[in-house]
Amino acid sequence: MKFHIMTLFPEMIINAMQVSITGRAIKAGHIQVDAVNIRDYAGNKHNRVDDYPYGGGAGMVMQAEPVYRCFQDIKKHRISVEDPKVIYLSPQGRVFSQDAAKEYAAEEELVFLCGHYEGIDERVLEEIVTDYVSIGDYVLTGGELPALVMMDAISRLVPGVLNNDISAQTESFSGSLLEYPQYTRPEEWMGKKVPQVLLSGNHKLLAEWYRQQSVIRTAQRRPDLLEKAELTEQEQDLVKSMEGARRDTSVNGRS
Ligand code: SAM
């Protein structure tokens, strides 16, 4: 997977991607990160890429031409796929998810466009962007952090990036359930013991426990996800009994 990032702050992208798992993945050649500075395409002696918005209003807007030139350069010299997906990070986009990460991980190369200030001139967005993606319903100062969030989530799904590919399959959101709780040594900490089943070495019991804990955790923390999950009858009963218990507690709590 090769990521091309159009940004005013390439060092922010490079510094963050060079550490930990993504850093190792870059060294091993599983992913490549090509951060391109939009300012290099400003075409004026002060390298200015923003201007006042037509119609007035607060802040500045990134101009169309430098962004367009930057993209043309990527297309001509830095990318090998014909029609890459060009993702504009925007609070107005479709909200990013694990399913979207899976879709993007199937691509060979991706282009990210990071906005700043009040955003980017609409005309160049119409010209080059294929996907508008938000990382959540809040407004950040720039698109670099959202691009990093996306690249991190996508990289983990690229074959070879995680030492243990199984972990990506059992993690939260895979199969619409959250992951079960995790424990490591020591066996007892502050009087709290690791659940006995985890020490049993019995794979069948372990698999049943993981699944049950995933259902319980999802019902407790993200019940909205259960609508899409495929649950056995027994699991549905478990969820209902938890809902019943919650109702009882809240009624008792009020009385
Ligand atoms: N004026 C824009 C609006 O109201 O939609 C917000 C501009 S924001 C201050 C500057 C840049 O940060 C955006 O162009 C976008 O690239 C990025 N950004 C901010 N919040 C984001 C979010 N939740 N998801 C993805 N990108 C975001």
Short mmCIF file of C-alpha atoms and ligand atoms in Angstrom, two decimals:
data_model
loop_
_atom_site.label_atom_id
_atom_site.label_comp_id
_atom_site.label_asym_id
_atom_site.label_seq_id
_atom_site.Cartn_x
_atom_site.Cartn_y
_atom_site.Cartn_z
CA MET A 1 0.00 0.00 0.00
CA LYS A 2 1.33 3.40 -0.94
CA PHE A 3 -0.18 6.52 0.67
CA HIS A 4 0.25 9.93 -1.02
CA ILE A 5 -0.66 12.83 1.26
CA MET A 6 -1.19 16.35 -0.05
CA THR A 7 -0.56 18.57 2.96
CA LEU A 8 0.86 21.87 4.19
CA PHE A 9 2.62 19.97 7.02
CA PRO A 10 4.43 16.93 5.58
CA GLU A 11 6.65 16.64 8.66
CA MET A 12 3.58 16.01 10.81
CA ILE A 13 2.67 13.01 8.64
CA ILE A 14 6.19 11.60 8.35
CA ASN A 15 6.99 11.98 12.06
CA ALA A 16 3.81 10.24 13.17
CA MET A 17 4.01 7.40 10.64
CA GLN A 18 7.63 6.59 11.42
CA VAL A 19 6.99 5.24 14.92
CA SER A 20 5.72 1.94 16.29
CA ILE A 21 3.87 -0.52 14.05
CA THR A 22 3.52 1.79 11.05
CA GLY A 23 7.23 2.67 11.32
CA ARG A 24 8.14 -1.02 11.23
CA ALA A 25 5.75 -1.57 8.31
CA ILE A 26 7.50 1.20 6.35
CA LYS A 27 10.92 -0.32 7.05
CA ALA A 28 9.68 -3.77 6.00
CA GLY A 29 8.22 -2.30 2.77
CA HIS A 30 4.59 -3.23 3.55
CA ILE A 31 3.52 0.41 3.33
CA GLN A 32 5.02 3.54 1.76
CA VAL A 33 4.29 7.12 2.78
CA ASP A 34 4.72 9.92 0.25
CA ALA A 35 3.93 13.27 1.92
CA VAL A 36 3.82 16.08 -0.64
CA ASN A 37 3.94 19.73 0.37
CA ILE A 38 1.19 21.73 -1.37
CA ARG A 39 3.22 24.88 -0.70
CA ASP A 40 5.84 23.67 -3.20
CA TYR A 41 3.21 24.26 -5.90
CA ALA A 42 2.26 27.79 -4.78
CA GLY A 43 3.84 29.40 -7.84
CA ASN A 44 4.57 32.72 -6.06
CA LYS A 45 7.64 33.99 -4.29
CA HIS A 46 6.11 33.94 -0.78
CA ASN A 47 4.79 30.38 -1.24
CA ARG A 48 1.35 31.59 -0.33
CA VAL A 49 -1.47 29.10 -0.85
CA ASP A 50 -4.45 30.76 0.88
CA ASP A 51 -6.61 33.82 0.27
CA TYR A 52 -9.71 35.58 1.61
CA PRO A 53 -13.07 33.92 0.96
CA TYR A 54 -15.33 35.48 -1.68
CA GLY A 55 -18.40 36.89 0.01
CA GLY A 56 -16.49 37.69 3.17
CA GLY A 57 -16.64 35.72 6.39
CA ALA A 58 -14.05 34.54 8.87
CA GLY A 59 -10.71 32.91 8.03
CA MET A 60 -8.83 32.02 4.88
CA VAL A 61 -9.40 29.46 2.14
CA MET A 62 -6.79 27.29 0.41
CA GLN A 63 -6.57 28.16 -3.27
CA ALA A 64 -7.48 25.74 -6.03
CA GLU A 65 -4.40 26.03 -8.26
CA PRO A 66 -1.63 24.86 -5.87
CA VAL A 67 -3.74 21.86 -4.84
CA TYR A 68 -4.46 21.04 -8.48
CA ARG A 69 -0.80 21.30 -9.50
CA CYS A 70 0.24 19.17 -6.55
CA PHE A 71 -2.24 16.47 -7.59
CA GLN A 72 -1.14 16.60 -11.25
CA ASP A 73 2.47 16.10 -10.14
CA ILE A 74 1.49 13.08 -8.03
CA LYS A 75 -0.43 11.66 -10.99
CA LYS A 76 2.43 12.21 -13.42
CA HIS A 77 5.44 11.27 -11.33
CA ARG A 78 4.60 9.58 -8.05
CA ILE A 79 1.70 7.17 -8.48
CA SER A 80 1.31 4.11 -10.67
CA VAL A 81 -2.45 3.46 -10.58
CA GLU A 82 -4.61 5.14 -13.26
CA ASP A 83 -7.58 6.44 -11.29
CA PRO A 84 -6.67 6.49 -7.61
CA LYS A 85 -9.19 7.20 -4.89
CA VAL A 86 -8.62 10.79 -3.74
CA ILE A 87 -9.88 11.26 -0.20
CA TYR A 88 -10.61 14.76 1.05
CA LEU A 89 -10.62 14.77 4.85
CA SER A 90 -13.63 16.86 5.78
CA PRO A 91 -16.07 17.12 8.69
CA GLN A 92 -18.73 17.09 5.95
CA GLY A 93 -17.79 13.60 4.72
CA ARG A 94 -19.02 10.06 5.38
CA VAL A 95 -17.90 9.04 8.87
CA PHE A 96 -14.91 6.67 8.78
CA SER A 97 -15.41 3.13 10.10
CA GLN A 98 -13.70 -0.25 10.28
CA ASP A 99 -15.70 -1.37 7.21
CA ALA A 100 -14.42 1.66 5.28
CA ALA A 101 -10.86 0.85 6.44
CA LYS A 102 -11.30 -2.66 4.98
CA GLU A 103 -12.49 -1.24 1.64
CA TYR A 104 -9.55 1.15 1.41
CA ALA A 105 -7.03 -1.54 2.45
CA ALA A 106 -7.90 -3.38 -0.77
CA GLU A 107 -6.52 -0.49 -2.88
CA GLU A 108 -2.90 -0.41 -4.06
CA GLU A 109 -2.41 3.33 -3.62
CA LEU A 110 -4.49 6.08 -2.01
CA VAL A 111 -4.29 9.87 -2.16
CA PHE A 112 -5.27 12.01 0.84
CA LEU A 113 -5.96 15.74 0.66
CA CYS A 114 -5.61 17.62 3.95
CA GLY A 115 -7.37 20.95 4.25
CA HIS A 116 -6.51 23.81 6.60
CA TYR A 117 -7.96 27.18 7.61
CA GLU A 118 -11.61 27.32 6.50
CA GLY A 119 -11.08 24.59 3.93
CA ILE A 120 -10.28 24.42 0.21
CA ASP A 121 -11.77 26.18 -2.84
CA GLU A 122 -14.75 24.06 -3.87
CA ARG A 123 -13.79 24.04 -7.57
CA VAL A 124 -10.65 21.94 -7.14
CA LEU A 125 -12.52 19.55 -4.85
CA GLU A 126 -15.08 19.02 -7.63
CA GLU A 127 -12.23 18.39 -10.04
CA ILE A 128 -10.12 15.83 -8.17
CA VAL A 129 -11.85 14.38 -5.09
CA THR A 130 -13.54 10.96 -5.25
CA ASP A 131 -14.36 10.44 -1.53
CA TYR A 132 -15.22 12.85 1.29
CA VAL A 133 -14.38 11.32 4.67
CA SER A 134 -14.84 12.62 8.22
CA ILE A 135 -13.39 11.03 11.34
CA GLY A 136 -16.23 12.25 13.54
CA ASP A 137 -18.69 15.02 14.22
CA TYR A 138 -16.28 17.65 15.47
CA VAL A 139 -14.06 20.21 13.74
CA LEU A 140 -10.26 20.01 13.79
CA THR A 141 -7.77 22.62 12.61
CA GLY A 142 -6.49 20.50 9.72
CA GLY A 143 -6.83 17.24 7.80
CA GLU A 144 -3.46 15.79 8.91
CA LEU A 145 -4.71 14.09 12.08
CA PRO A 146 -7.72 12.57 10.26
CA ALA A 147 -5.40 11.33 7.47
CA LEU A 148 -3.12 9.77 10.10
CA VAL A 149 -6.09 8.12 11.81
CA MET A 150 -7.20 6.64 8.49
CA MET A 151 -3.71 5.51 7.44
CA ASP A 152 -3.16 3.84 10.81
CA ALA A 153 -6.45 1.91 10.65
CA ILE A 154 -5.89 0.95 6.99
CA SER A 155 -2.25 -0.08 7.50
CA ARG A 156 -3.20 -2.57 10.21
CA LEU A 157 -5.28 -4.41 7.59
CA VAL A 158 -2.50 -4.59 5.00
CA PRO A 159 -1.12 -8.15 4.94
CA GLY A 160 2.14 -8.46 6.88
CA VAL A 161 1.78 -5.25 8.90
CA LEU A 162 0.55 -6.92 12.10
CA ASN A 163 2.73 -9.76 13.40
CA ASN A 164 -0.42 -11.67 14.18
CA ASP A 165 -3.07 -11.17 11.50
CA ILE A 166 -5.61 -13.04 13.65
CA SER A 167 -5.79 -10.07 16.00
CA ALA A 168 -7.32 -7.89 13.25
CA GLN A 169 -10.02 -10.53 12.78
CA THR A 170 -11.11 -10.73 16.44
CA GLU A 171 -10.84 -7.05 17.24
CA SER A 172 -13.67 -4.67 17.99
CA PHE A 173 -16.10 -4.03 15.07
CA SER A 174 -15.11 -7.26 13.29
CA GLY A 175 -18.45 -9.09 13.05
CA SER A 176 -20.21 -6.09 14.64
CA LEU A 177 -19.09 -6.95 18.18
CA LEU A 178 -16.58 -5.30 20.50
CA GLU A 179 -13.58 -7.33 21.58
CA TYR A 180 -13.59 -9.29 24.87
CA PRO A 181 -11.52 -7.95 27.82
CA GLN A 182 -7.78 -8.70 27.79
CA TYR A 183 -5.44 -9.66 30.66
CA THR A 184 -1.70 -10.19 31.04
CA ARG A 185 0.68 -11.07 33.89
CA PRO A 186 0.55 -11.06 36.89
CA GLU A 187 -2.23 -13.57 37.52
CA GLU A 188 -3.44 -11.48 40.46
CA TRP A 189 -3.25 -7.68 40.67
CA MET A 190 -4.67 -5.56 43.52
CA GLY A 191 -6.66 -8.58 44.66
CA LYS A 192 -8.23 -9.03 41.20
CA LYS A 193 -7.70 -12.45 39.63
CA VAL A 194 -7.54 -13.22 35.91
CA PRO A 195 -10.68 -15.20 34.91
CA GLN A 196 -9.94 -18.89 35.54
CA VAL A 197 -10.95 -19.98 32.03
CA LEU A 198 -8.02 -18.04 30.53
CA LEU A 199 -5.60 -20.28 32.44
CA SER A 200 -7.37 -23.51 31.43
CA GLY A 201 -5.69 -24.03 28.04
CA ASN A 202 -9.02 -25.48 26.84
CA HIS A 203 -9.52 -23.96 23.37
CA LYS A 204 -13.23 -24.76 23.15
CA LEU A 205 -13.97 -23.17 26.52
CA LEU A 206 -11.78 -20.20 25.62
CA ALA A 207 -13.59 -19.60 22.31
CA GLU A 208 -16.97 -19.77 24.09
CA TRP A 209 -15.79 -17.34 26.79
CA TYR A 210 -14.37 -14.86 24.23
CA ARG A 211 -17.62 -14.88 22.29
CA GLN A 212 -19.81 -14.51 25.39
CA GLN A 213 -17.68 -11.66 26.72
CA SER A 214 -17.85 -9.90 23.35
CA VAL A 215 -21.64 -10.09 23.39
CA ILE A 216 -21.82 -8.85 27.00
CA ARG A 217 -19.38 -5.99 26.37
CA THR A 218 -21.19 -4.87 23.23
CA ALA A 219 -24.55 -4.97 25.03
CA GLN A 220 -23.07 -2.90 27.85
CA ARG A 221 -21.12 -0.32 25.88
CA ARG A 222 -22.43 -0.20 22.30
CA PRO A 223 -25.88 -1.81 22.20
CA ASP A 224 -26.50 -0.04 18.86
CA LEU A 225 -23.97 -2.43 17.23
CA LEU A 226 -26.06 -5.49 18.17
CA GLU A 227 -28.63 -4.62 15.49
CA LYS A 228 -26.15 -5.79 12.85
CA ALA A 229 -24.62 -8.69 14.82
CA GLU A 230 -25.62 -12.29 14.16
CA LEU A 231 -26.51 -13.70 17.57
CA THR A 232 -27.59 -17.23 18.51
CA GLU A 233 -30.89 -17.64 20.38
CA GLN A 234 -28.95 -18.17 23.58
CA GLU A 235 -27.01 -14.94 23.02
CA GLN A 236 -30.21 -13.03 22.30
CA ASP A 237 -31.60 -14.30 25.63
CA LEU A 238 -28.43 -13.16 27.35
CA VAL A 239 -28.80 -9.66 25.89
CA LYS A 240 -32.48 -9.53 26.90
CA SER A 241 -31.65 -10.58 30.45
CA MET A 242 -29.03 -7.81 30.61
CA GLU A 243 -31.58 -5.25 29.35
CA GLY A 244 -34.06 -6.49 31.98
CA ALA A 245 -31.44 -6.17 34.71
CA ARG A 246 -30.62 -2.62 33.55
CA ARG A 247 -34.30 -1.64 33.61
CA ASP A 248 -34.67 -3.08 37.14
CA THR A 249 -31.63 -1.17 38.36
CA SER A 250 -32.83 2.12 36.91
CA VAL A 251 -36.35 1.65 38.37
CA ASN A 252 -34.87 0.74 41.76
CA GLY A 253 -32.43 3.60 41.46
CA ARG A 254 -35.28 6.09 41.07
CA SER A 255 -37.44 4.73 43.89
N1 SAM B 1 -15.00 25.25 7.40
C1 SAM B 1 -15.04 23.82 7.38
C2 SAM B 1 -16.45 23.33 7.69
O1 SAM B 1 -17.13 23.97 8.48
O2 SAM B 1 -16.84 22.27 7.17
C3 SAM B 1 -14.07 23.24 8.40
C4 SAM B 1 -12.65 23.48 8.05
S1 SAM B 1 -11.54 22.77 9.22
C5 SAM B 1 -11.27 24.10 10.33
C6 SAM B 1 -10.02 22.69 8.35
C7 SAM B 1 -9.72 21.33 7.75
O3 SAM B 1 -9.59 20.37 8.77
C8 SAM B 1 -10.74 20.77 6.79
O4 SAM B 1 -10.56 21.28 5.50
C9 SAM B 1 -10.47 19.28 6.86
O5 SAM B 1 -9.45 18.88 5.96
C10 SAM B 1 -9.97 19.10 8.29
N2 SAM B 1 -10.96 18.55 9.23
C11 SAM B 1 -11.50 19.21 10.29
N3 SAM B 1 -12.33 18.43 10.98
C12 SAM B 1 -12.35 17.24 10.38
C13 SAM B 1 -13.03 16.00 10.63
N4 SAM B 1 -13.88 15.85 11.63
N5 SAM B 1 -12.78 14.96 9.80
C14 SAM B 1 -11.93 15.09 8.75
N6 SAM B 1 -11.27 16.25 8.46
C15 SAM B 1 -11.47 17.30 9.26
#
